[in-house]
Coordinates of C-alpha atoms in Angstrom, one line a residue:
X125 CA 147.2 56.6 -0.4
X126 CA 150.2 55.3 -2.5
X127 CA 150.1 59.0 -3.7
X128 CA 149.8 60.1 -0.6
X129 CA 153.1 58.2 0.3
X130 CA 154.9 59.1 -2.7
X131 CA 154.8 63.0 -2.1
X132 CA 155.4 62.0 2.2
X133 CA 158.3 61.0 1.1
X134 CA 159.7 63.2 -1.7
X135 CA 159.0 65.7 1.3
X136 CA 160.7 64.2 3.4
X137 CA 163.4 64.0 1.4
X138 CA 163.7 67.2 0.5
X139 CA 164.1 68.5 4.3
X140 CA 166.5 66.1 4.6
X141 CA 168.9 67.3 2.0
X142 CA 169.0 70.2 3.0
X143 CA 169.5 69.8 6.9
X144 CA 172.4 68.9 5.6
X145 CA 173.6 72.1 4.7
X146 CA 173.1 73.2 7.4
X147 CA 176.7 72.3 9.8
X148 CA 175.5 71.4 13.5
X149 CA 179.4 71.1 14.8
X150 CA 178.1 67.3 15.7
X151 CA 179.6 64.2 14.1
X152 CA 177.4 63.3 11.1
X153 CA 176.7 59.5 11.2
X154 CA 178.3 57.1 9.2
X155 CA 177.1 56.9 5.4
X156 CA 175.8 52.9 5.4
X157 CA 176.2 51.5 1.1
X158 CA 174.0 49.0 -0.5
X159 CA 175.8 46.1 -0.2
X160 CA 176.0 44.7 -3.7
X161 CA 177.6 41.1 -3.1
X162 CA 174.1 40.5 -0.7
X163 CA 171.3 38.1 -2.5
X164 CA 168.0 39.6 -3.4
X165 CA 165.4 38.8 -1.5
X166 CA 163.2 39.7 -4.1
X167 CA 163.7 38.1 -6.5
X168 CA 161.4 35.0 -7.4
X169 CA 162.6 31.7 -6.4
X170 CA 163.1 29.4 -10.3
X171 CA 164.3 27.1 -8.5
X172 CA 162.4 23.5 -10.2
X173 CA 160.6 21.7 -6.8
X174 CA 158.8 18.1 -7.1
X175 CA 155.8 18.3 -4.8
X176 CA 154.6 14.9 -3.6
X177 CA 151.6 13.6 -5.9
X178 CA 148.6 10.8 -5.8
X179 CA 149.9 7.3 -5.7
X180 CA 149.4 5.6 -8.6
X181 CA 146.5 3.4 -8.6
X182 CA 147.5 -0.6 -10.4
X183 CA 148.1 -3.4 -9.7
X184 CA 149.6 -3.7 -5.7
X185 CA 152.7 -5.5 -5.7
X186 CA 154.1 -8.2 -5.1
X187 CA 153.4 -9.5 -8.2
X188 CA 154.7 -12.9 -9.7
X189 CA 157.2 -12.2 -12.2
X190 CA 155.7 -11.9 -16.3
X191 CA 151.8 -11.0 -14.1
X192 CA 152.1 -7.3 -15.3
X193 CA 152.5 -5.6 -18.3
X194 CA 153.5 -2.3 -18.0
X195 CA 153.3 0.9 -20.8
X196 CA 155.3 4.1 -19.7
X197 CA 155.2 7.2 -21.1
X198 CA 157.5 6.5 -23.5
X199 CA 155.9 4.1 -24.9
X200 CA 153.1 5.2 -25.8
X201 CA 154.6 7.9 -28.2
X202 CA 157.9 5.9 -29.7
X203 CA 155.7 2.9 -31.3
X204 CA 152.5 2.5 -33.3
X205 CA 150.0 2.7 -29.8
X206 CA 147.7 5.2 -31.1
X207 CA 144.4 4.0 -29.4
X208 CA 144.3 1.7 -26.2
X209 CA 143.2 -1.1 -29.0
X210 CA 146.5 -0.5 -30.1
X211 CA 148.1 -1.2 -26.8
X212 CA 146.3 -4.6 -26.0
X213 CA 147.0 -5.8 -29.2
X214 CA 150.3 -5.9 -28.0
X215 CA 149.6 -8.9 -25.8
X216 CA 149.8 -12.7 -25.7
X217 CA 145.6 -13.6 -26.7
X218 CA 144.2 -10.5 -27.6
X219 CA 142.2 -10.4 -30.4
X220 CA 141.6 -6.9 -31.7
X221 CA 137.8 -7.1 -34.2
X222 CA 138.3 -3.8 -35.5
X223 CA 135.5 -2.5 -37.9
X224 CA 137.6 -0.8 -39.6
X225 CA 141.0 2.1 -39.3
X226 CA 140.7 5.7 -38.1
X227 CA 137.9 6.2 -35.5
X228 CA 136.3 2.9 -36.0
X229 CA 134.8 0.0 -33.2
X230 CA 138.4 -1.9 -31.6
X231 CA 136.9 -4.4 -29.6
X232 CA 138.7 -6.7 -27.6
X233 CA 138.3 -10.0 -27.6
X234 CA 140.1 -12.0 -24.8
X235 CA 139.2 -14.8 -22.9
X236 CA 136.4 -16.4 -24.0
X237 CA 134.5 -15.1 -21.2
X238 CA 132.7 -12.2 -23.5
X239 CA 132.4 -8.7 -22.2
X240 CA 134.2 -9.4 -18.9
X241 CA 136.8 -10.3 -20.2
X242 CA 138.3 -7.0 -20.0
X243 CA 138.6 -4.6 -17.3
X244 CA 139.1 -1.0 -16.5
X245 CA 140.2 1.2 -14.1
X246 CA 140.7 4.9 -14.6
X247 CA 142.9 6.0 -11.2
X248 CA 141.6 2.7 -10.1
X249 CA 137.5 4.4 -10.6
X250 CA 135.7 1.1 -13.1
X251 CA 135.0 2.2 -16.5
X252 CA 131.2 0.9 -16.6
X253 CA 129.8 0.8 -20.3
X254 CA 127.4 3.1 -20.6
X255 CA 124.9 3.8 -23.6
X256 CA 123.7 2.2 -26.8
X257 CA 126.0 -0.1 -25.6
X258 CA 126.1 -1.5 -22.0
X259 CA 127.8 -4.3 -21.8
X260 CA 131.0 -3.7 -23.8
X261 CA 133.5 -1.1 -23.9
X262 CA 134.9 0.0 -26.6
X263 CA 138.9 0.7 -26.1
X264 CA 139.1 3.1 -28.9
X265 CA 136.9 5.3 -27.3
X266 CA 138.6 5.2 -24.2
X267 CA 141.7 9.0 -24.7
X268 CA 145.0 8.9 -24.4
X269 CA 146.3 11.8 -24.3
X270 CA 145.9 12.6 -20.2
X271 CA 147.4 9.1 -19.3
X272 CA 151.4 9.1 -18.3
X273 CA 151.0 5.2 -17.6
X274 CA 148.9 1.8 -18.3
X275 CA 149.8 -1.7 -16.7
X276 CA 147.3 -4.6 -17.4
X277 CA 147.1 -7.4 -15.0
X278 CA 146.9 -10.7 -16.9
X279 CA 144.5 -13.2 -16.1
X280 CA 143.5 -16.5 -17.3
X281 CA 140.5 -14.6 -19.1
X282 CA 140.3 -11.2 -17.9
X283 CA 143.1 -8.1 -18.9
X284 CA 142.8 -5.5 -15.9
X285 CA 143.6 -2.5 -17.4
X286 CA 144.8 0.3 -14.9
X287 CA 144.8 3.7 -16.3
X288 CA 146.7 6.5 -14.4
X289 CA 146.6 10.1 -15.3
X290 CA 149.7 12.2 -15.9
X291 CA 150.6 13.3 -12.4
X292 CA 152.5 17.5 -12.9
X293 CA 155.1 16.7 -9.5
X294 CA 157.1 20.3 -11.0
X295 CA 157.1 23.8 -10.2
X296 CA 157.6 24.6 -14.0
X297 CA 155.0 24.9 -15.7
X298 CA 155.1 22.2 -19.1
X299 CA 152.9 22.6 -22.4
X300 CA 152.4 19.5 -24.4
X301 CA 151.4 20.1 -28.4
X302 CA 150.6 17.7 -30.7
X303 CA 149.6 18.4 -34.8
X304 CA 148.6 15.5 -37.2
X305 CA 147.5 14.6 -40.2
X306 CA 147.4 11.1 -42.9
X307 CA 144.8 9.5 -45.3
X308 CA 141.6 10.6 -46.3
X309 CA 142.1 13.9 -44.5
X310 CA 143.4 13.1 -41.4
X311 CA 143.6 15.5 -39.2
X312 CA 144.4 15.3 -35.0
X313 CA 145.3 18.7 -32.3
X314 CA 146.6 17.7 -29.0
X315 CA 146.9 20.6 -26.3
X316 CA 148.6 20.0 -22.5
X317 CA 149.0 22.1 -19.7
X318 CA 150.5 20.8 -16.1
X319 CA 151.3 23.5 -13.4
X320 CA 152.3 22.4 -9.6
X321 CA 152.4 25.3 -7.3
X322 CA 154.1 24.7 -4.1
X323 CA 151.9 25.3 -1.7
X324 CA 150.7 22.0 -3.4
X325 CA 147.7 23.4 -5.9
X326 CA 148.8 21.5 -9.3
X327 CA 146.2 22.6 -12.7
X328 CA 146.4 19.7 -15.2
X329 CA 144.4 20.3 -18.9
X330 CA 144.4 18.3 -22.1
X331 CA 142.6 18.7 -24.9
X332 CA 142.6 15.9 -28.2
X333 CA 140.2 16.6 -31.7
X334 CA 140.2 13.8 -34.5
X335 CA 138.9 13.7 -37.5
X336 CA 138.9 12.2 -41.1
X337 CA 136.2 11.9 -44.0
X338 CA 136.1 8.8 -44.0
X339 CA 136.6 5.7 -46.8
X340 CA 134.4 5.3 -49.7
X341 CA 132.6 2.0 -50.2
X342 CA 134.4 0.9 -46.8
X343 CA 133.3 0.4 -43.1
X344 CA 135.9 3.6 -42.7
X345 CA 133.1 6.1 -42.2
X346 CA 133.4 10.3 -41.5
X347 CA 134.1 10.1 -37.4
X348 CA 135.5 13.0 -35.2
X349 CA 135.8 13.1 -31.6
X350 CA 136.7 15.4 -29.4
X351 CA 138.9 14.7 -26.3
X352 CA 138.5 17.6 -22.8
X353 CA 140.2 16.5 -19.6
X354 CA 140.7 18.8 -16.6
X355 CA 142.2 18.3 -13.5
X356 CA 142.2 20.3 -10.5
X357 CA 144.4 19.0 -7.2
X358 CA 145.7 20.1 -4.0
X359 CA 147.9 17.2 -2.5
X360 CA 151.2 17.3 0.5
X361 CA 153.5 15.0 2.1
X362 CA 149.9 12.6 3.6
X363 CA 147.0 14.0 2.5
X364 CA 145.5 15.6 -0.6
X365 CA 142.0 16.4 -2.8
X366 CA 142.0 16.1 -6.4
X367 CA 138.5 16.4 -9.1
X368 CA 138.1 16.0 -12.7
X369 CA 136.0 16.4 -15.2
X370 CA 136.7 13.8 -18.9
X371 CA 134.7 14.6 -20.6
X372 CA 134.3 12.5 -24.7
X373 CA 131.9 13.4 -27.9
X374 CA 132.4 11.1 -30.9
X375 CA 130.6 11.4 -34.3
X376 CA 130.6 8.2 -36.6
X377 CA 128.9 8.3 -40.0
X378 CA 126.9 5.5 -41.3
X379 CA 127.8 2.3 -44.2
X380 CA 125.2 0.9 -45.0
X381 CA 124.5 -2.3 -44.0
X382 CA 127.1 -2.7 -41.9
X383 CA 127.6 1.0 -40.0
X384 CA 125.0 2.8 -37.7
X385 CA 125.5 5.8 -37.6
X386 CA 126.6 6.8 -33.9
X387 CA 126.8 10.2 -32.6
X388 CA 127.3 10.5 -28.2
X389 CA 128.8 12.6 -25.0
X390 CA 130.1 11.0 -22.3
X391 CA 130.6 12.9 -18.9
X392 CA 132.2 11.7 -16.3
X393 CA 133.3 13.5 -13.0
X394 CA 135.8 12.5 -10.9
X395 CA 135.9 12.8 -6.9
X396 CA 139.2 11.7 -4.9
X397 CA 141.5 12.4 -1.9
X398 CA 143.9 11.1 0.7
X399 CA 145.1 10.8 3.7
X400 CA 148.3 8.3 4.4
X401 CA 149.7 7.8 7.3
X402 CA 154.0 8.2 6.0
X403 CA 155.7 10.2 2.9
X404 CA 157.2 7.3 1.0
X405 CA 154.6 5.1 -0.3
X406 CA 154.2 2.7 2.4
X407 CA 151.7 2.0 5.3
X408 CA 148.3 3.0 6.5
X409 CA 146.7 4.9 3.1
X410 CA 142.6 5.7 3.7
X411 CA 142.1 6.7 0.0
X412 CA 137.8 8.2 -1.2
X413 CA 136.6 8.8 -4.3
X414 CA 132.9 9.7 -5.6
X415 CA 132.5 9.8 -9.1
X416 CA 129.6 10.7 -11.2
X417 CA 129.0 9.5 -15.6
X418 CA 126.3 10.4 -17.0
X419 CA 126.2 9.9 -21.3
X420 CA 124.0 12.2 -23.3
X421 CA 123.3 13.6 -27.2
X422 CA 122.8 10.2 -28.2
X423 CA 120.2 10.0 -31.3
X424 CA 118.4 6.1 -31.4
X425 CA 118.6 5.8 -26.8
X426 CA 117.5 8.9 -23.6
X427 CA 120.1 9.9 -21.9
X428 CA 121.1 8.0 -18.7
X429 CA 123.7 8.3 -16.0
X430 CA 125.1 6.7 -13.1
X431 CA 127.2 7.4 -10.1
X432 CA 129.8 5.1 -7.9
X433 CA 131.0 6.0 -4.3
X434 CA 134.5 3.8 -3.0
X435 CA 136.2 4.1 0.3
X436 CA 139.7 2.6 0.3
X437 CA 142.0 0.8 3.3
X438 CA 145.6 0.4 2.4
X439 CA 148.1 -1.1 3.9
X440 CA 151.6 -1.4 2.2
X441 CA 154.8 -2.6 3.3
X442 CA 157.9 -3.5 1.0
X443 CA 157.9 -7.0 0.8
X444 CA 153.5 -7.2 1.4
X445 CA 150.3 -5.2 0.6
X446 CA 146.2 -6.1 1.5
X447 CA 143.1 -3.9 1.2
X448 CA 139.9 -3.6 1.7
X449 CA 137.0 -1.6 -1.3
X450 CA 133.4 -0.8 -0.8
X451 CA 132.4 0.0 -3.2
X452 CA 128.6 1.5 -4.6
X453 CA 127.5 1.6 -8.3
X454 CA 124.8 2.4 -8.8
X455 CA 120.5 1.4 -7.4
X456 CA 121.5 -1.9 -10.3
X457 CA 125.2 -2.6 -7.8
X458 CA 124.2 -1.1 -5.1
X459 CA 127.3 -3.3 -3.8
X460 CA 130.6 -4.1 -3.8
X461 CA 132.9 -5.7 -2.0
X462 CA 136.9 -6.3 -3.3
X463 CA 139.8 -7.3 -0.6
X464 CA 143.7 -8.0 -2.0
X465 CA 146.8 -8.8 -0.5
X466 CA 150.3 -9.3 -1.7
X467 CA 153.4 -11.7 0.1
X468 CA 156.3 -12.0 -0.8
X469 CA 157.8 -13.9 2.1
X470 CA 161.7 -14.9 0.7
X471 CA 163.0 -13.6 -2.3
X472 CA 162.2 -16.8 -4.4
X473 CA 158.3 -16.8 -4.1
X474 CA 155.5 -14.3 -4.1
X475 CA 152.2 -14.7 -3.6
X476 CA 149.0 -12.5 -4.5
X477 CA 145.5 -13.1 -4.0
X478 CA 142.3 -11.6 -4.6
X479 CA 138.3 -11.3 -4.2
X480 CA 135.6 -9.9 -4.9
X481 CA 131.7 -9.9 -4.1
X482 CA 128.9 -7.6 -5.6
X483 CA 125.7 -7.8 -4.8
X484 CA 123.0 -6.8 -7.0
X485 CA 120.1 -6.0 -5.4
X486 CA 116.5 -8.6 -5.9
X487 CA 118.9 -9.6 -8.9
X488 CA 121.1 -11.9 -6.6
X489 CA 124.7 -12.0 -6.0
X490 CA 127.8 -12.4 -7.9
X491 CA 131.5 -13.8 -6.9
X492 CA 135.0 -13.3 -8.1
X493 CA 138.6 -14.6 -7.1
X494 CA 141.8 -15.3 -7.9
X495 CA 144.9 -16.3 -7.0
X496 CA 148.8 -16.3 -8.3
X497 CA 152.1 -17.7 -7.4
X498 CA 155.5 -17.4 -8.5
X499 CA 158.6 -19.0 -7.7
X500 CA 161.8 -17.9 -8.3
X501 CA 165.0 -19.9 -9.9
X502 CA 168.3 -19.5 -10.4
X503 CA 169.6 -17.8 -13.6
X504 CA 167.0 -16.4 -14.6
X505 CA 164.4 -18.8 -14.7
X506 CA 160.8 -18.5 -12.9
X507 CA 157.4 -20.5 -12.7
X508 CA 153.9 -19.0 -12.1
X509 CA 150.8 -20.5 -11.6
X510 CA 147.4 -18.8 -11.5
X511 CA 143.5 -20.0 -10.4
X512 CA 140.6 -18.0 -10.7
X513 CA 136.8 -18.4 -10.3
X514 CA 134.3 -17.0 -11.6
X515 CA 130.9 -17.2 -10.2
X516 CA 128.2 -13.9 -11.3
X517 CA 126.1 -12.2 -14.3
X518 CA 128.1 -11.3 -17.5
X519 CA 125.9 -8.5 -18.1
X520 CA 123.8 -6.8 -14.2
X521 CA 121.6 -4.2 -16.2
X522 CA 119.8 -7.0 -18.3
X523 CA 117.0 -9.0 -16.7
X524 CA 117.4 -11.9 -18.9
X525 CA 121.6 -12.7 -18.1
X526 CA 121.8 -15.7 -16.8
X527 CA 124.2 -16.7 -13.9
X528 CA 127.0 -18.4 -15.6
X529 CA 130.4 -20.7 -13.4
X530 CA 133.5 -20.9 -15.0
X531 CA 137.1 -22.6 -13.5
X532 CA 140.2 -21.3 -15.3
X533 CA 144.1 -22.1 -14.8
X534 CA 147.6 -21.3 -16.3
X535 CA 150.4 -22.4 -15.5
X536 CA 154.4 -20.1 -17.0
X537 CA 157.8 -21.2 -17.6
X538 CA 159.5 -18.2 -17.5
X539 CA 163.5 -17.2 -18.7
X540 CA 164.6 -14.2 -18.7
X541 CA 168.0 -12.3 -19.6
X542 CA 169.7 -9.6 -20.1
X543 CA 169.6 -10.2 -23.8
X544 CA 166.6 -13.0 -23.4
X545 CA 163.6 -13.3 -22.3
X546 CA 161.5 -16.4 -23.2
X547 CA 157.8 -17.5 -21.9
X548 CA 156.0 -20.1 -22.1
X549 CA 151.8 -21.3 -20.8
X550 CA 149.3 -23.3 -20.8
X551 CA 145.8 -21.9 -20.5
X552 CA 143.1 -23.8 -19.7
X553 CA 139.4 -22.5 -19.3
X554 CA 136.3 -23.7 -18.4
X555 CA 133.1 -23.3 -21.1
X556 CA 131.0 -20.4 -21.3
X557 CA 128.0 -18.9 -22.7
X558 CA 129.2 -14.9 -24.3
X559 CA 126.3 -12.7 -24.5
X560 CA 125.8 -10.8 -27.9
X561 CA 128.8 -8.1 -28.5
X562 CA 129.8 -5.1 -29.7
X563 CA 126.9 -2.3 -31.0
X564 CA 129.9 -1.0 -33.1
X565 CA 130.6 -3.7 -35.1
X566 CA 127.2 -4.3 -36.5
X567 CA 127.9 -7.4 -38.7
X568 CA 128.3 -9.2 -35.7
X569 CA 125.8 -9.8 -32.9
X570 CA 126.8 -12.7 -31.2
X571 CA 129.5 -14.6 -29.4
X572 CA 129.0 -18.6 -29.9
X573 CA 129.3 -20.8 -27.2
X574 CA 133.1 -21.6 -25.5
X575 CA 133.9 -25.1 -25.4
X576 CA 136.2 -26.5 -22.5
X577 CA 139.2 -25.1 -23.8
X578 CA 142.9 -25.2 -23.7
X579 CA 145.1 -23.1 -25.6
X580 CA 149.3 -22.6 -25.7
X581 CA 151.2 -19.7 -25.2
X582 CA 154.5 -18.6 -26.5
X583 CA 156.7 -15.2 -25.7
X584 CA 159.5 -13.8 -27.1
X585 CA 161.7 -11.3 -26.7
X586 CA 166.3 -10.6 -28.1
X587 CA 168.2 -8.0 -27.5
X588 CA 171.3 -9.7 -29.6
X589 CA 173.0 -6.0 -30.6
X590 CA 172.9 -3.0 -28.6
X591 CA 169.8 -1.1 -29.9
X592 CA 168.2 -4.0 -31.8
X593 CA 165.1 -5.7 -30.7
X594 CA 163.1 -8.5 -31.9
X595 CA 160.2 -9.6 -29.9
X596 CA 156.9 -11.2 -31.0
X597 CA 154.3 -13.8 -29.4
X598 CA 151.9 -17.0 -30.4
X599 CA 148.9 -18.1 -28.9
X600 CA 147.1 -21.5 -30.3
X601 CA 144.1 -23.1 -29.3
X602 CA 145.1 -26.3 -29.1
X603 CA 141.9 -28.2 -27.8
X604 CA 138.5 -26.5 -28.4
X605 CA 138.4 -21.9 -28.8
X606 CA 136.0 -20.1 -29.2
X607 CA 134.6 -16.8 -31.5
X608 CA 138.0 -14.7 -32.2
X609 CA 140.1 -17.1 -31.6
X610 CA 142.0 -18.0 -34.0
X611 CA 144.5 -21.1 -34.5
X612 CA 148.6 -20.5 -35.0
X613 CA 147.1 -16.5 -34.1
X614 CA 150.6 -14.2 -33.9
X615 CA 152.6 -11.7 -33.2
X616 CA 156.3 -10.8 -34.0
X617 CA 158.1 -7.4 -34.3
X618 CA 162.0 -5.8 -35.4
X619 CA 162.7 -2.4 -33.3
X620 CA 166.0 -0.2 -33.7
X621 CA 166.3 2.1 -31.1
X622 CA 169.5 4.1 -30.8
X623 CA 170.1 7.1 -28.7
X624 CA 173.5 7.8 -31.1
X625 CA 175.4 8.4 -28.0
X626 CA 179.2 8.7 -29.6
X627 CA 177.6 11.2 -31.5
X628 CA 175.3 13.3 -28.5
X629 CA 176.6 12.6 -25.6
X630 CA 172.9 14.3 -24.1
X631 CA 171.1 11.9 -25.0
X632 CA 168.8 14.3 -26.7
X633 CA 168.5 12.4 -30.8
X634 CA 167.3 9.3 -30.9
X635 CA 166.3 7.0 -33.5
X636 CA 163.8 4.4 -33.7
X637 CA 162.4 2.3 -36.3
X638 CA 159.5 -0.3 -36.1
X639 CA 158.6 -3.1 -38.6
X640 CA 155.7 -6.1 -37.3
X641 CA 153.3 -8.2 -38.6
X642 CA 150.1 -9.2 -37.2
X643 CA 148.9 -13.0 -38.5
X644 CA 146.6 -15.9 -37.5
X645 CA 144.9 -18.9 -40.0
X646 CA 141.5 -19.3 -41.4
X647 CA 138.6 -20.2 -38.9
X648 CA 135.0 -20.3 -38.4
X649 CA 134.8 -19.1 -35.5
X650 CA 133.9 -15.4 -36.7
X651 CA 131.4 -14.3 -34.6
X652 CA 127.3 -15.1 -35.7
X653 CA 125.3 -12.9 -37.5
X654 CA 121.6 -11.4 -36.4
X655 CA 120.0 -14.8 -38.1
X656 CA 122.4 -16.8 -35.5
X657 CA 124.4 -17.9 -38.9
X658 CA 128.6 -18.2 -37.6
X659 CA 130.8 -16.0 -39.5
X660 CA 134.0 -16.6 -41.0
X661 CA 137.4 -15.3 -39.4
X662 CA 140.6 -15.3 -41.8
X663 CA 143.4 -16.2 -43.1
X664 CA 144.9 -12.7 -42.6
X665 CA 148.4 -11.2 -42.2
X666 CA 149.1 -7.4 -41.8
X667 CA 152.5 -5.3 -41.5
X668 CA 153.0 -2.2 -40.2
X669 CA 156.2 0.3 -39.9
X670 CA 156.6 3.4 -37.6
X671 CA 159.7 5.8 -38.0
X672 CA 160.0 8.0 -34.4
X673 CA 162.3 10.3 -34.7
X674 CA 163.3 12.6 -31.3
X675 CA 165.3 15.7 -30.4
X676 CA 164.9 16.9 -27.1
X677 CA 161.6 16.9 -26.9
X678 CA 160.6 17.4 -29.9
X679 CA 159.3 14.0 -31.8
X680 CA 158.4 12.9 -35.3
X681 CA 156.4 10.5 -35.6
X682 CA 155.5 8.1 -39.6
X683 CA 153.0 5.2 -39.6
X684 CA 151.9 2.6 -42.2
X685 CA 149.2 0.3 -41.5
X686 CA 148.9 -2.8 -43.6
X687 CA 151.8 -2.5 -46.0
X688 CA 151.1 -6.0 -47.8
X689 CA 148.0 -4.4 -48.8
X690 CA 146.4 -7.0 -49.0
X691 CA 142.6 -8.0 -48.5
X692 CA 141.6 -9.1 -45.7
X693 CA 140.1 -7.5 -42.0
X694 CA 139.5 -8.6 -39.2
X695 CA 135.4 -8.9 -39.0
X696 CA 134.2 -10.9 -41.4
X697 CA 132.3 -8.4 -43.9
X698 CA 134.0 -5.1 -42.3
X699 CA 137.4 -3.8 -44.8
X700 CA 140.6 -2.5 -43.3
X701 CA 142.3 0.1 -46.3
X702 CA 145.2 -0.3 -47.6
X703 CA 148.9 1.5 -47.9
X704 CA 146.8 4.1 -44.6
X705 CA 149.5 6.4 -43.4
X706 CA 149.2 8.5 -40.5
X707 CA 152.3 11.0 -39.6
X708 CA 152.7 13.9 -37.2
X709 CA 155.1 16.0 -34.6
X710 CA 154.6 16.1 -30.8
X711 CA 156.5 18.4 -28.6
X712 CA 156.7 19.8 -24.8
X713 CA 157.9 23.5 -24.5
X714 CA 158.9 23.8 -20.3
X715 CA 158.9 27.4 -19.7

């Protein structure tokens, strides 16, 4: 048909030319020439457009000052953060029990309540432990590659970590490449791509490969992992739907008798849809979620699967928010109801409340509740108080798990100005009997019971000069204390960051350097072995440095761990290597 049209057009042109050679005596029609000044409407529109995206699933505000720590995309690049365990170690009172270095288990211990001390949410969906270790989550096994933001809400005895995946907004494609290497043949290769079309369709992909040959004679064994993330979505201003695939496969070598070989693959499929009454993030919103998780390829346990679903109805105002969420989490957790509300009736007072009721079938039910209130005072001062109540099981899947009750409270005073932030607090926690410990830390079989305890907490951040930032935290059990809650535990860091505005007015060039140290004193509370004997803990001090150089969308980094080369470790019986280095480059392309 196309060839026929071309032939017909050619014959028409020839006929027209022959007719024009004949003078009919009639006036000829005017010749209309193309106007070269008119815009060419047939050219592709390459103007960048920014489209609507899913609202980030995180703790809804307003919240009192200091109740939440925010880590944006730059915080995950321009820092020493390579795993989620590294990030949690920046928070006061968190002890990261490291089984070694690259690829080893990193268990965050907080609150004295065992596995209840950490809650993870991936785009609002609870990340539940499943597989060989169905009690404790290992934050090191959560890939940071697809994330653009991490929010941590600090409760008296629980950390709520909200992981927000990247949300492609721009119609211009964006590509990410990251290449890293280091000691003991470390290799990391990461690639990512994101694109939105003006129709509302979006596609985001991320793949991350990590490998190390291991360190002979240590608990840092051979390790490799492959993490893959795919997200397809269709989002308009007031409605949208998306589907994610999150795949994580890893293989850890053995170092008998302290480290077991462990091979596993976890595959998550997550569908989400929303319907909103407004397009500015305010108003009523209905969100529906269905998630399916499968564990396979483990050499010790059979494959397992878990199906989750939730329906959330929320209302957001400029100074208030409220939501109700109904969840089902498989046969062992048939129903769960959550409700939260936050209100700032006046600018200087904030109140936030949340509660959860879980049904465990024939086993019974569990209840958790939390309330926080904040008062803003003149000259940047503020105070906040929090209380949480737990009447729940630690491990609903374990039939022998006992029902426990605990009431924990905390009070903080804060002073925040442009050049300084100071916060001091007192935390009191009820007695508790944690259950077991993470399977990735073999020397520790369980944690001992925690008595009723009281702690002091201090946080400081100073900005004495432009580009210079000094910060640190200190956490100490002044009465009681449990396993992995050592006395005089603290972390300090000195950071220099400059964009050299006088030389590069565009701000394309940036340099950041950080020197940090973590230290704690001796303690006899380092967990218990299989025979019930108490393991020691500390004293220990670890120093690290990291340097980042950024030019536009290109970043080069160099990290050194255990700079002082000490022989200490984070867990008795598990070593930590000396003078280990990790360096590489990361850059983004915008086509």
